[in-house]
């Protein structure tokens, strides 16, 4: 589906088969000399076919097109390697690019998941169903790094880069001050909540995410263009809902740990999830993986506040701090 949002500014709906996200909103802006595509879809044929057909329908010459990727997740980054041309710029952020540059495989993440209680005999199966494992870009082009306040000009539009770490360390939104629109990637979503995951002791992504919400809340925005689902207008109301959601999650974790200490996996198994399933045992393994990452993020946040503490080396066990 192609929808014209503003003159020469289009939303292209890229399908995400077998994903609860359903589709990606890719944004295409036509300019006189250069065009811009924001986010691409998974590296799979179903996404590529829709993207290529849509670009052809919009008369977009890829040799005159640059690509901006909001963050490193495969549903946004995955097709980049198949869309760029020798004359394209691939616009990206430094923190996420450093993750790509230093990537040595999934081993460290799997080890941390095991220490967090994920059953070791299920780890490989969980990984094999992870979209980032199956559908990431097979080739990463040279990346042009952008930072807070940098400007992207295309046609009549002037986009300011706004750093919004949390969903990933380097997530960037684009703000068009004249139109007061925010291309939000996965920072703000309306029908679902962005997944905030943690897979190391060095991070506190929920703290970063909440700070990024406050940053966006202070901006004058008339319309939010998210990476998934429908567009929306009242960004401050949605930010209030997202902050309340995470506070409820934090409160729930404290209640769970007040009953008994446990691993992050055990905590996740007792949390409330918006998924149609009779019990934690019946959760798809991929969803258990995402749930565990989110549980760890909330535990890390509480740990830094001094509300929970941990013990154990082979397996990390959390308990409520008295």
PDB file of C-alpha atoms in Angstrom:
ATOM      1  CA  UNK A   1       0.000   0.000   0.000  1.00  0.00           C
ATOM      2  CA  UNK A   2       1.216   3.488  -0.907  1.00  0.00           C
ATOM      3  CA  UNK A   3      -0.260   6.530   0.829  1.00  0.00           C
ATOM      4  CA  UNK A   4       0.649  10.147   0.070  1.00  0.00           C
ATOM      5  CA  UNK A   5       0.917  11.967   3.400  1.00  0.00           C
ATOM      6  CA  UNK A   6       2.180  15.315   2.105  1.00  0.00           C
ATOM      7  CA  UNK A   7       3.311  16.525  -1.314  1.00  0.00           C
ATOM      8  CA  UNK A   8       5.998  14.079  -2.521  1.00  0.00           C
ATOM      9  CA  UNK A   9       6.008  12.379   0.894  1.00  0.00           C
ATOM     10  CA  UNK A  10       4.708   8.803   0.918  1.00  0.00           C
ATOM     11  CA  UNK A  11       4.165   5.938   3.334  1.00  0.00           C
ATOM     12  CA  UNK A  12       4.875   2.513   1.841  1.00  0.00           C
ATOM     13  CA  UNK A  13       3.585  -0.458   3.810  1.00  0.00           C
ATOM     14  CA  UNK A  14       6.098  -3.303   3.646  1.00  0.00           C
ATOM     15  CA  UNK A  15       4.715  -6.689   4.797  1.00  0.00           C
ATOM     16  CA  UNK A  16       6.469  -8.541   7.613  1.00  0.00           C
ATOM     17  CA  UNK A  17       5.214 -12.118   7.159  1.00  0.00           C
ATOM     18  CA  UNK A  18       4.841 -14.286  10.271  1.00  0.00           C
ATOM     19  CA  UNK A  19       5.547 -11.306  12.516  1.00  0.00           C
ATOM     20  CA  UNK A  20       3.159  -9.857  15.125  1.00  0.00           C
ATOM     21  CA  UNK A  21       4.283  -6.441  13.875  1.00  0.00           C
ATOM     22  CA  UNK A  22       2.436  -7.248  10.609  1.00  0.00           C
ATOM     23  CA  UNK A  23       4.164  -4.587   8.497  1.00  0.00           C
ATOM     24  CA  UNK A  24       6.761  -1.831   8.398  1.00  0.00           C
ATOM     25  CA  UNK A  25       6.048   1.762   7.512  1.00  0.00           C
ATOM     26  CA  UNK A  26       8.754   2.828   5.082  1.00  0.00           C
ATOM     27  CA  UNK A  27       8.688   6.505   4.154  1.00  0.00           C
ATOM     28  CA  UNK A  28       9.680   7.712   0.697  1.00  0.00           C
ATOM     29  CA  UNK A  29      10.339  11.374  -0.063  1.00  0.00           C
ATOM     30  CA  UNK A  30      10.756  12.546  -3.652  1.00  0.00           C
ATOM     31  CA  UNK A  31      13.125  15.401  -4.332  1.00  0.00           C
ATOM     32  CA  UNK A  32      14.280  17.285  -7.406  1.00  0.00           C
ATOM     33  CA  UNK A  33      17.852  15.988  -7.342  1.00  0.00           C
ATOM     34  CA  UNK A  34      17.856  13.281  -4.635  1.00  0.00           C
ATOM     35  CA  UNK A  35      15.203  11.076  -3.050  1.00  0.00           C
ATOM     36  CA  UNK A  36      15.140   9.614   0.453  1.00  0.00           C
ATOM     37  CA  UNK A  37      13.875   6.254   1.727  1.00  0.00           C
ATOM     38  CA  UNK A  38      13.460   5.878   5.490  1.00  0.00           C
ATOM     39  CA  UNK A  39      13.708   2.239   6.711  1.00  0.00           C
ATOM     40  CA  UNK A  40      13.475  -0.773   4.436  1.00  0.00           C
ATOM     41  CA  UNK A  41      12.025  -4.048   5.773  1.00  0.00           C
ATOM     42  CA  UNK A  42      13.388  -7.535   6.397  1.00  0.00           C
ATOM     43  CA  UNK A  43      15.858  -9.140   4.046  1.00  0.00           C
ATOM     44  CA  UNK A  44      13.341 -11.469   2.466  1.00  0.00           C
ATOM     45  CA  UNK A  45      11.717 -11.636  -0.958  1.00  0.00           C
ATOM     46  CA  UNK A  46       8.244 -10.656   0.214  1.00  0.00           C
ATOM     47  CA  UNK A  47       9.611  -7.336   1.472  1.00  0.00           C
ATOM     48  CA  UNK A  48      11.905  -6.742  -1.496  1.00  0.00           C
ATOM     49  CA  UNK A  49       9.160  -7.287  -4.061  1.00  0.00           C
ATOM     50  CA  UNK A  50       6.802  -4.792  -2.448  1.00  0.00           C
ATOM     51  CA  UNK A  51       9.573  -2.234  -1.986  1.00  0.00           C
ATOM     52  CA  UNK A  52      10.810  -2.480  -5.577  1.00  0.00           C
ATOM     53  CA  UNK A  53       7.296  -2.327  -7.020  1.00  0.00           C
ATOM     54  CA  UNK A  54       6.469   0.685  -4.842  1.00  0.00           C
ATOM     55  CA  UNK A  55       9.627   2.570  -5.823  1.00  0.00           C
ATOM     56  CA  UNK A  56       8.865   1.887  -9.481  1.00  0.00           C
ATOM     57  CA  UNK A  57       5.274   3.121  -9.039  1.00  0.00           C
ATOM     58  CA  UNK A  58       6.579   6.324  -7.431  1.00  0.00           C
ATOM     59  CA  UNK A  59       9.149   6.764 -10.226  1.00  0.00           C
ATOM     60  CA  UNK A  60      12.026   6.632  -7.757  1.00  0.00           C
ATOM     61  CA  UNK A  61      15.431   6.252  -9.388  1.00  0.00           C
ATOM     62  CA  UNK A  62      17.570   4.353  -6.861  1.00  0.00           C
ATOM     63  CA  UNK A  63      20.762   5.817  -8.333  1.00  0.00           C
ATOM     64  CA  UNK A  64      19.461   9.184  -7.118  1.00  0.00           C
ATOM     65  CA  UNK A  65      18.219   7.901  -3.763  1.00  0.00           C
ATOM     66  CA  UNK A  66      19.706   7.912  -0.273  1.00  0.00           C
ATOM     67  CA  UNK A  67      18.577   5.675   2.593  1.00  0.00           C
ATOM     68  CA  UNK A  68      18.113   6.656   6.229  1.00  0.00           C
ATOM     69  CA  UNK A  69      17.784   3.828   8.758  1.00  0.00           C
ATOM     70  CA  UNK A  70      16.369   4.707  12.184  1.00  0.00           C
ATOM     71  CA  UNK A  71      18.056   1.798  13.988  1.00  0.00           C
ATOM     72  CA  UNK A  72      19.777  -1.550  13.502  1.00  0.00           C
ATOM     73  CA  UNK A  73      16.889  -4.025  13.836  1.00  0.00           C
ATOM     74  CA  UNK A  74      16.418  -6.264  10.814  1.00  0.00           C
ATOM     75  CA  UNK A  75      12.873  -5.128  10.012  1.00  0.00           C
ATOM     76  CA  UNK A  76      14.286  -1.625   9.424  1.00  0.00           C
ATOM     77  CA  UNK A  77      17.840  -2.350   8.244  1.00  0.00           C
ATOM     78  CA  UNK A  78      17.548  -5.739   6.568  1.00  0.00           C
ATOM     79  CA  UNK A  79      16.922  -4.726   2.939  1.00  0.00           C
ATOM     80  CA  UNK A  80      19.451  -1.896   2.886  1.00  0.00           C
ATOM     81  CA  UNK A  81      22.180  -3.945   1.239  1.00  0.00           C
ATOM     82  CA  UNK A  82      19.873  -4.862  -1.654  1.00  0.00           C
ATOM     83  CA  UNK A  83      18.540  -1.342  -2.237  1.00  0.00           C
ATOM     84  CA  UNK A  84      21.599   0.912  -2.168  1.00  0.00           C
ATOM     85  CA  UNK A  85      23.458   1.737  -5.369  1.00  0.00           C
ATOM     86  CA  UNK A  86      27.012   2.931  -5.891  1.00  0.00           C
ATOM     87  CA  UNK A  87      25.748   6.520  -5.755  1.00  0.00           C
ATOM     88  CA  UNK A  88      23.526   6.073  -2.666  1.00  0.00           C
ATOM     89  CA  UNK A  89      24.328   7.230   0.837  1.00  0.00           C
ATOM     90  CA  UNK A  90      23.347   4.952   3.724  1.00  0.00           C
ATOM     91  CA  UNK A  91      22.609   7.288   6.635  1.00  0.00           C
ATOM     92  CA  UNK A  92      22.888   5.781  10.108  1.00  0.00           C
ATOM     93  CA  UNK A  93      23.919   6.387  13.717  1.00  0.00           C
ATOM     94  CA  UNK A  94      27.224   5.775  15.508  1.00  0.00           C
ATOM     95  CA  UNK A  95      26.181   3.604  18.519  1.00  0.00           C
ATOM     96  CA  UNK A  96      24.283   1.078  16.406  1.00  0.00           C
ATOM     97  CA  UNK A  97      27.024   1.065  13.755  1.00  0.00           C
ATOM     98  CA  UNK A  98      29.555   0.176  16.459  1.00  0.00           C
ATOM     99  CA  UNK A  99      27.425  -2.845  17.374  1.00  0.00           C
ATOM    100  CA  UNK A 100      27.505  -3.938  13.730  1.00  0.00           C
ATOM    101  CA  UNK A 101      31.252  -3.303  13.423  1.00  0.00           C
ATOM    102  CA  UNK A 102      32.104  -5.253  16.580  1.00  0.00           C
ATOM    103  CA  UNK A 103      29.625  -8.070  15.932  1.00  0.00           C
ATOM    104  CA  UNK A 104      31.157 -11.485  16.553  1.00  0.00           C
ATOM    105  CA  UNK A 105      27.986 -13.541  16.530  1.00  0.00           C
ATOM    106  CA  UNK A 106      25.136 -14.297  18.901  1.00  0.00           C
ATOM    107  CA  UNK A 107      27.249 -16.175  21.443  1.00  0.00           C
ATOM    108  CA  UNK A 108      27.491 -13.436  24.084  1.00  0.00           C
ATOM    109  CA  UNK A 109      23.740 -12.802  23.949  1.00  0.00           C
ATOM    110  CA  UNK A 110      22.973 -16.514  24.206  1.00  0.00           C
ATOM    111  CA  UNK A 111      25.292 -16.838  27.198  1.00  0.00           C
ATOM    112  CA  UNK A 112      23.608 -13.916  28.940  1.00  0.00           C
ATOM    113  CA  UNK A 113      20.158 -15.374  28.224  1.00  0.00           C
ATOM    114  CA  UNK A 114      21.322 -18.668  29.776  1.00  0.00           C
ATOM    115  CA  UNK A 115      22.656 -16.870  32.858  1.00  0.00           C
ATOM    116  CA  UNK A 116      19.260 -15.159  33.059  1.00  0.00           C
ATOM    117  CA  UNK A 117      17.500 -18.517  33.269  1.00  0.00           C
ATOM    118  CA  UNK A 118      16.535 -19.276  29.661  1.00  0.00           C
ATOM    119  CA  UNK A 119      16.714 -23.082  29.302  1.00  0.00           C
ATOM    120  CA  UNK A 120      19.950 -23.888  27.475  1.00  0.00           C
ATOM    121  CA  UNK A 121      18.362 -26.714  25.482  1.00  0.00           C
ATOM    122  CA  UNK A 122      15.912 -24.202  23.947  1.00  0.00           C
ATOM    123  CA  UNK A 123      18.376 -21.418  23.138  1.00  0.00           C
ATOM    124  CA  UNK A 124      19.380 -22.547  19.656  1.00  0.00           C
ATOM    125  CA  UNK A 125      15.753 -23.107  18.664  1.00  0.00           C
ATOM    126  CA  UNK A 126      14.825 -19.660  20.001  1.00  0.00           C
ATOM    127  CA  UNK A 127      17.649 -18.083  18.023  1.00  0.00           C
ATOM    128  CA  UNK A 128      16.677 -19.859  14.798  1.00  0.00           C
ATOM    129  CA  UNK A 129      13.225 -18.240  14.973  1.00  0.00           C
ATOM    130  CA  UNK A 130      14.567 -14.739  15.727  1.00  0.00           C
ATOM    131  CA  UNK A 131      13.930 -12.375  12.755  1.00  0.00           C
ATOM    132  CA  UNK A 132      17.250 -10.627  13.329  1.00  0.00           C
ATOM    133  CA  UNK A 133      19.000 -13.967  12.879  1.00  0.00           C
ATOM    134  CA  UNK A 134      17.009 -15.106   9.847  1.00  0.00           C
ATOM    135  CA  UNK A 135      16.468 -11.893   7.893  1.00  0.00           C
ATOM    136  CA  UNK A 136      19.300  -9.470   8.601  1.00  0.00           C
ATOM    137  CA  UNK A 137      21.266  -7.804   5.808  1.00  0.00           C
ATOM    138  CA  UNK A 138      23.847 -10.115   4.240  1.00  0.00           C
ATOM    139  CA  UNK A 139      25.995  -7.127   3.296  1.00  0.00           C
ATOM    140  CA  UNK A 140      26.403  -3.813   5.085  1.00  0.00           C
ATOM    141  CA  UNK A 141      27.330  -0.895   2.833  1.00  0.00           C
ATOM    142  CA  UNK A 142      29.536   1.966   3.939  1.00  0.00           C
ATOM    143  CA  UNK A 143      27.541   3.956   6.496  1.00  0.00           C
ATOM    144  CA  UNK A 144      27.420   7.762   6.649  1.00  0.00           C
ATOM    145  CA  UNK A 145      27.109   8.650  10.321  1.00  0.00           C
ATOM    146  CA  UNK A 146      24.628  11.234  11.564  1.00  0.00           C
ATOM    147  CA  UNK A 147      24.232  12.670  15.055  1.00  0.00           C
ATOM    148  CA  UNK A 148      21.943  14.943  17.081  1.00  0.00           C
ATOM    149  CA  UNK A 149      21.046  18.122  15.201  1.00  0.00           C
ATOM    150  CA  UNK A 150      22.370  17.030  11.792  1.00  0.00           C
ATOM    151  CA  UNK A 151      20.217  18.060   8.846  1.00  0.00           C
ATOM    152  CA  UNK A 152      18.867  16.001   5.945  1.00  0.00           C
ATOM    153  CA  UNK A 153      17.440  18.092   3.102  1.00  0.00           C
ATOM    154  CA  UNK A 154      15.304  16.437   0.446  1.00  0.00           C
ATOM    155  CA  UNK A 155      12.885  18.320  -1.784  1.00  0.00           C
ATOM    156  CA  UNK A 156      10.881  20.797   0.258  1.00  0.00           C
ATOM    157  CA  UNK A 157      11.634  19.020   3.548  1.00  0.00           C
ATOM    158  CA  UNK A 158      14.391  19.644   6.098  1.00  0.00           C
ATOM    159  CA  UNK A 159      14.741  16.877   8.670  1.00  0.00           C
ATOM    160  CA  UNK A 160      16.605  17.313  11.939  1.00  0.00           C
ATOM    161  CA  UNK A 161      18.159  14.252  13.542  1.00  0.00           C
ATOM    162  CA  UNK A 162      16.955  13.634  17.105  1.00  0.00           C
ATOM    163  CA  UNK A 163      18.829  10.995  19.093  1.00  0.00           C
ATOM    164  CA  UNK A 164      16.392   8.787  21.044  1.00  0.00           C
ATOM    165  CA  UNK A 165      18.332   5.894  22.615  1.00  0.00           C
ATOM    166  CA  UNK A 166      16.401   3.139  24.377  1.00  0.00           C
ATOM    167  CA  UNK A 167      14.880   0.763  21.835  1.00  0.00           C
ATOM    168  CA  UNK A 168      18.460   0.509  20.559  1.00  0.00           C
ATOM    169  CA  UNK A 169      21.480   2.458  21.817  1.00  0.00           C
ATOM    170  CA  UNK A 170      21.621   4.666  18.734  1.00  0.00           C
ATOM    171  CA  UNK A 171      17.984   5.027  17.633  1.00  0.00           C
ATOM    172  CA  UNK A 172      17.400   8.311  15.745  1.00  0.00           C
ATOM    173  CA  UNK A 173      14.097   9.994  14.880  1.00  0.00           C
ATOM    174  CA  UNK A 174      13.693  12.639  12.172  1.00  0.00           C
ATOM    175  CA  UNK A 175      11.856  15.898  12.910  1.00  0.00           C
ATOM    176  CA  UNK A 176      10.531  18.267  10.261  1.00  0.00           C
ATOM    177  CA  UNK A 177       9.977  21.548  12.172  1.00  0.00           C
ATOM    178  CA  UNK A 178       8.004  23.372   9.471  1.00  0.00           C
ATOM    179  CA  UNK A 179       5.483  20.547   9.105  1.00  0.00           C
ATOM    180  CA  UNK A 180       5.860  19.547  12.795  1.00  0.00           C
ATOM    181  CA  UNK A 181       6.074  15.865  11.932  1.00  0.00           C
ATOM    182  CA  UNK A 182       8.206  13.241  13.644  1.00  0.00           C
ATOM    183  CA  UNK A 183       9.374  10.142  11.793  1.00  0.00           C
ATOM    184  CA  UNK A 184       9.581   8.053  14.938  1.00  0.00           C
ATOM    185  CA  UNK A 185      10.945   4.653  13.927  1.00  0.00           C
ATOM    186  CA  UNK A 186      10.242   2.371  16.885  1.00  0.00           C
ATOM    187  CA  UNK A 187      10.587   5.076  19.530  1.00  0.00           C
ATOM    188  CA  UNK A 188       6.848   5.869  19.576  1.00  0.00           C
ATOM    189  CA  UNK A 189       4.230   3.325  18.492  1.00  0.00           C
ATOM    190  CA  UNK A 190       0.498   3.736  19.025  1.00  0.00           C
ATOM    191  CA  UNK A 191      -1.145   0.289  19.106  1.00  0.00           C
ATOM    192  CA  UNK A 192       1.790  -1.599  20.618  1.00  0.00           C
ATOM    193  CA  UNK A 193       4.639  -0.727  22.952  1.00  0.00           C
ATOM    194  CA  UNK A 194       8.231  -0.646  21.700  1.00  0.00           C
ATOM    195  CA  UNK A 195      10.235  -3.585  22.982  1.00  0.00           C
ATOM    196  CA  UNK A 196      12.932  -2.433  25.411  1.00  0.00           C
ATOM    197  CA  UNK A 197      15.476  -5.225  25.833  1.00  0.00           C
ATOM    198  CA  UNK A 198      18.682  -5.627  27.807  1.00  0.00           C
ATOM    199  CA  UNK A 199      21.370  -8.256  27.256  1.00  0.00           C
ATOM    200  CA  UNK A 200      24.326  -7.091  29.352  1.00  0.00           C
ATOM    201  CA  UNK A 201      25.268  -5.664  32.739  1.00  0.00           C
ATOM    202  CA  UNK A 202      26.664  -2.524  31.092  1.00  0.00           C
ATOM    203  CA  UNK A 203      23.352  -1.184  29.819  1.00  0.00           C
ATOM    204  CA  UNK A 204      20.267   0.454  31.293  1.00  0.00           C
ATOM    205  CA  UNK A 205      18.099   0.808  28.165  1.00  0.00           C
ATOM    206  CA  UNK A 206      14.873   1.519  30.031  1.00  0.00           C
ATOM    207  CA  UNK A 207      16.483   4.509  31.744  1.00  0.00           C
ATOM    208  CA  UNK A 208      17.648   5.759  28.329  1.00  0.00           C
ATOM    209  CA  UNK A 209      14.215   5.157  26.807  1.00  0.00           C
ATOM    210  CA  UNK A 210      12.330   7.066  29.501  1.00  0.00           C
ATOM    211  CA  UNK A 211      14.738   9.995  29.141  1.00  0.00           C
ATOM    212  CA  UNK A 212      14.193   9.934  25.368  1.00  0.00           C
ATOM    213  CA  UNK A 213      10.429  10.018  25.905  1.00  0.00           C
ATOM    214  CA  UNK A 214      10.819  13.166  28.010  1.00  0.00           C
ATOM    215  CA  UNK A 215      12.974  14.716  25.293  1.00  0.00           C
ATOM    216  CA  UNK A 216      10.347  14.108  22.590  1.00  0.00           C
ATOM    217  CA  UNK A 217       7.526  15.193  24.902  1.00  0.00           C
ATOM    218  CA  UNK A 218       8.995  18.708  25.004  1.00  0.00           C
ATOM    219  CA  UNK A 219       8.896  19.063  21.204  1.00  0.00           C
ATOM    220  CA  UNK A 220       6.113  20.643  19.151  1.00  0.00           C
ATOM    221  CA  UNK A 221       4.735  17.785  17.051  1.00  0.00           C
ATOM    222  CA  UNK A 222       1.462  17.675  15.154  1.00  0.00           C
ATOM    223  CA  UNK A 223       1.797  14.187  13.679  1.00  0.00           C
ATOM    224  CA  UNK A 224       3.834  11.098  14.498  1.00  0.00           C
ATOM    225  CA  UNK A 225       4.904   8.779  11.682  1.00  0.00           C
ATOM    226  CA  UNK A 226       5.847   5.501  13.442  1.00  0.00           C
ATOM    227  CA  UNK A 227       7.720   2.515  12.083  1.00  0.00           C
ATOM    228  CA  UNK A 228       4.711   0.224  12.546  1.00  0.00           C
ATOM    229  CA  UNK A 229       0.924   0.423  12.604  1.00  0.00           C
ATOM    230  CA  UNK A 230      -1.095   3.610  12.255  1.00  0.00           C
ATOM    231  CA  UNK A 231      -0.056   7.254  12.342  1.00  0.00           C
ATOM    232  CA  UNK A 232      -1.231   9.412  15.255  1.00  0.00           C
ATOM    233  CA  UNK A 233      -1.345  12.998  16.478  1.00  0.00           C
ATOM    234  CA  UNK A 234      -1.207  13.492  20.249  1.00  0.00           C
ATOM    235  CA  UNK A 235       2.373  12.485  21.040  1.00  0.00           C
ATOM    236  CA  UNK A 236       2.215  13.728  24.631  1.00  0.00           C
ATOM    237  CA  UNK A 237      -0.810  11.595  25.449  1.00  0.00           C
ATOM    238  CA  UNK A 238       0.910   8.535  23.982  1.00  0.00           C
ATOM    239  CA  UNK A 239       4.120   9.270  25.874  1.00  0.00           C
ATOM    240  CA  UNK A 240       2.079   9.441  29.073  1.00  0.00           C
ATOM    241  CA  UNK A 241       0.610   6.023  28.295  1.00  0.00           C
ATOM    242  CA  UNK A 242       4.032   4.533  27.555  1.00  0.00           C
ATOM    243  CA  UNK A 243       5.515   5.867  30.784  1.00  0.00           C
ATOM    244  CA  UNK A 244       2.538   4.533  32.751  1.00  0.00           C
ATOM    245  CA  UNK A 245       2.977   1.161  31.025  1.00  0.00           C
ATOM    246  CA  UNK A 246       6.594   0.865  32.123  1.00  0.00           C
ATOM    247  CA  UNK A 247       5.814   2.020  35.646  1.00  0.00           C
ATOM    248  CA  UNK A 248       3.166  -0.704  35.867  1.00  0.00           C
ATOM    249  CA  UNK A 249       5.761  -3.209  34.603  1.00  0.00           C
ATOM    250  CA  UNK A 250       8.245  -2.081  37.274  1.00  0.00           C
ATOM    251  CA  UNK A 251       5.601  -2.339  39.990  1.00  0.00           C
ATOM    252  CA  UNK A 252       4.669  -5.815  38.766  1.00  0.00           C
ATOM    253  CA  UNK A 253       8.292  -6.990  38.918  1.00  0.00           C
ATOM    254  CA  UNK A 254       8.601  -5.748  42.505  1.00  0.00           C
ATOM    255  CA  UNK A 255       5.449  -7.628  43.486  1.00  0.00           C
ATOM    256  CA  UNK A 256       6.767 -10.813  41.846  1.00  0.00           C
ATOM    257  CA  UNK A 257      10.099 -10.573  43.662  1.00  0.00           C
ATOM    258  CA  UNK A 258       8.369  -9.804  46.962  1.00  0.00           C
ATOM    259  CA  UNK A 259       6.867 -13.286  46.760  1.00  0.00           C
ATOM    260  CA  UNK A 260      10.172 -15.054  46.028  1.00  0.00           C
ATOM    261  CA  UNK A 261      13.607 -14.393  44.486  1.00  0.00           C
ATOM    262  CA  UNK A 262      14.047 -15.606  40.934  1.00  0.00           C
ATOM    263  CA  UNK A 263      15.910 -15.415  37.647  1.00  0.00           C
ATOM    264  CA  UNK A 264      14.870 -12.947  34.967  1.00  0.00           C
ATOM    265  CA  UNK A 265      13.325 -15.885  33.075  1.00  0.00           C
ATOM    266  CA  UNK A 266      11.230 -16.819  36.118  1.00  0.00           C
ATOM    267  CA  UNK A 267      10.188 -13.196  36.555  1.00  0.00           C
ATOM    268  CA  UNK A 268       9.218 -12.968  32.872  1.00  0.00           C
ATOM    269  CA  UNK A 269       7.121 -16.131  33.204  1.00  0.00           C
ATOM    270  CA  UNK A 270       4.987 -14.407  35.873  1.00  0.00           C
ATOM    271  CA  UNK A 271       4.622 -11.029  34.163  1.00  0.00           C
ATOM    272  CA  UNK A 272       1.525  -9.987  32.237  1.00  0.00           C
ATOM    273  CA  UNK A 273       1.958 -10.149  28.464  1.00  0.00           C
ATOM    274  CA  UNK A 274      -0.393  -9.063  25.701  1.00  0.00           C
ATOM    275  CA  UNK A 275      -0.312 -12.345  23.817  1.00  0.00           C
ATOM    276  CA  UNK A 276      -3.027 -14.923  23.202  1.00  0.00           C
ATOM    277  CA  UNK A 277      -1.680 -17.927  25.094  1.00  0.00           C
ATOM    278  CA  UNK A 278      -3.005 -20.090  27.910  1.00  0.00           C
ATOM    279  CA  UNK A 279       0.252 -20.133  29.847  1.00  0.00           C
ATOM    280  CA  UNK A 280       3.952 -19.313  29.721  1.00  0.00           C
ATOM    281  CA  UNK A 281       4.645 -22.916  28.691  1.00  0.00           C
ATOM    282  CA  UNK A 282       2.726 -22.321  25.462  1.00  0.00           C
ATOM    283  CA  UNK A 283       4.523 -19.106  24.514  1.00  0.00           C
ATOM    284  CA  UNK A 284       6.337 -19.299  21.165  1.00  0.00           C
ATOM    285  CA  UNK A 285      10.078 -19.422  21.848  1.00  0.00           C
ATOM    286  CA  UNK A 286      10.704 -16.196  19.916  1.00  0.00           C
ATOM    287  CA  UNK A 287       8.199 -14.376  22.146  1.00  0.00           C
ATOM    288  CA  UNK A 288       9.821 -15.858  25.254  1.00  0.00           C
ATOM    289  CA  UNK A 289      13.114 -14.404  24.031  1.00  0.00           C
ATOM    290  CA  UNK A 290      11.648 -10.901  23.647  1.00  0.00           C
ATOM    291  CA  UNK A 291       9.836 -11.200  26.986  1.00  0.00           C
ATOM    292  CA  UNK A 292      13.063 -12.197  28.729  1.00  0.00           C
ATOM    293  CA  UNK A 293      14.934  -9.227  27.231  1.00  0.00           C
ATOM    294  CA  UNK A 294      12.229  -6.861  28.432  1.00  0.00           C
ATOM    295  CA  UNK A 295      12.188  -8.420  31.913  1.00  0.00           C
ATOM    296  CA  UNK A 296      15.956  -7.954  32.167  1.00  0.00           C
ATOM    297  CA  UNK A 297      15.600  -4.297  31.131  1.00  0.00           C
ATOM    298  CA  UNK A 298      13.144  -3.646  33.954  1.00  0.00           C
ATOM    299  CA  UNK A 299      15.253  -5.555  36.467  1.00  0.00           C
ATOM    300  CA  UNK A 300      18.353  -3.569  35.474  1.00  0.00           C
ATOM    301  CA  UNK A 301      16.442  -0.323  35.958  1.00  0.00           C
ATOM    302  CA  UNK A 302      15.271  -1.389  39.415  1.00  0.00           C
ATOM    303  CA  UNK A 303      18.739  -2.646  40.273  1.00  0.00           C
ATOM    304  CA  UNK A 304      20.299   0.729  39.479  1.00  0.00           C
ATOM    305  CA  UNK A 305      17.670   2.385  41.679  1.00  0.00           C
ATOM    306  CA  UNK A 306      18.668   0.036  44.511  1.00  0.00           C
ATOM    307  CA  UNK A 307      15.226  -1.594  44.682  1.00  0.00           C
ATOM    308  CA  UNK A 308      16.428  -5.067  43.714  1.00  0.00           C
ATOM    309  CA  UNK A 309      19.771  -6.846  44.043  1.00  0.00           C
ATOM    310  CA  UNK A 310      21.267  -9.970  42.540  1.00  0.00           C
ATOM    311  CA  UNK A 311      23.439 -12.910  43.402  1.00  0.00           C
ATOM    312  CA  UNK A 312      24.834 -15.891  41.546  1.00  0.00           C
ATOM    313  CA  UNK A 313      27.336 -16.314  38.730  1.00  0.00           C
ATOM    314  CA  UNK A 314      26.247 -19.319  36.671  1.00  0.00           C
ATOM    315  CA  UNK A 315      22.664 -18.065  36.997  1.00  0.00           C
ATOM    316  CA  UNK A 316      21.705 -14.564  38.068  1.00  0.00           C
ATOM    317  CA  UNK A 317      19.029 -14.536  40.773  1.00  0.00           C
ATOM    318  CA  UNK A 318      17.246 -11.295  41.663  1.00  0.00           C
ATOM    319  CA  UNK A 319      15.632 -10.472  44.976  1.00  0.00           C
ATOM    320  CA  UNK A 320      13.732  -7.541  46.380  1.00  0.00           C
ATOM    321  CA  UNK A 321      16.006  -5.152  48.281  1.00  0.00           C
ATOM    322  CA  UNK A 322      14.729  -4.539  51.787  1.00  0.00           C
TER     323      UNK A 322
END
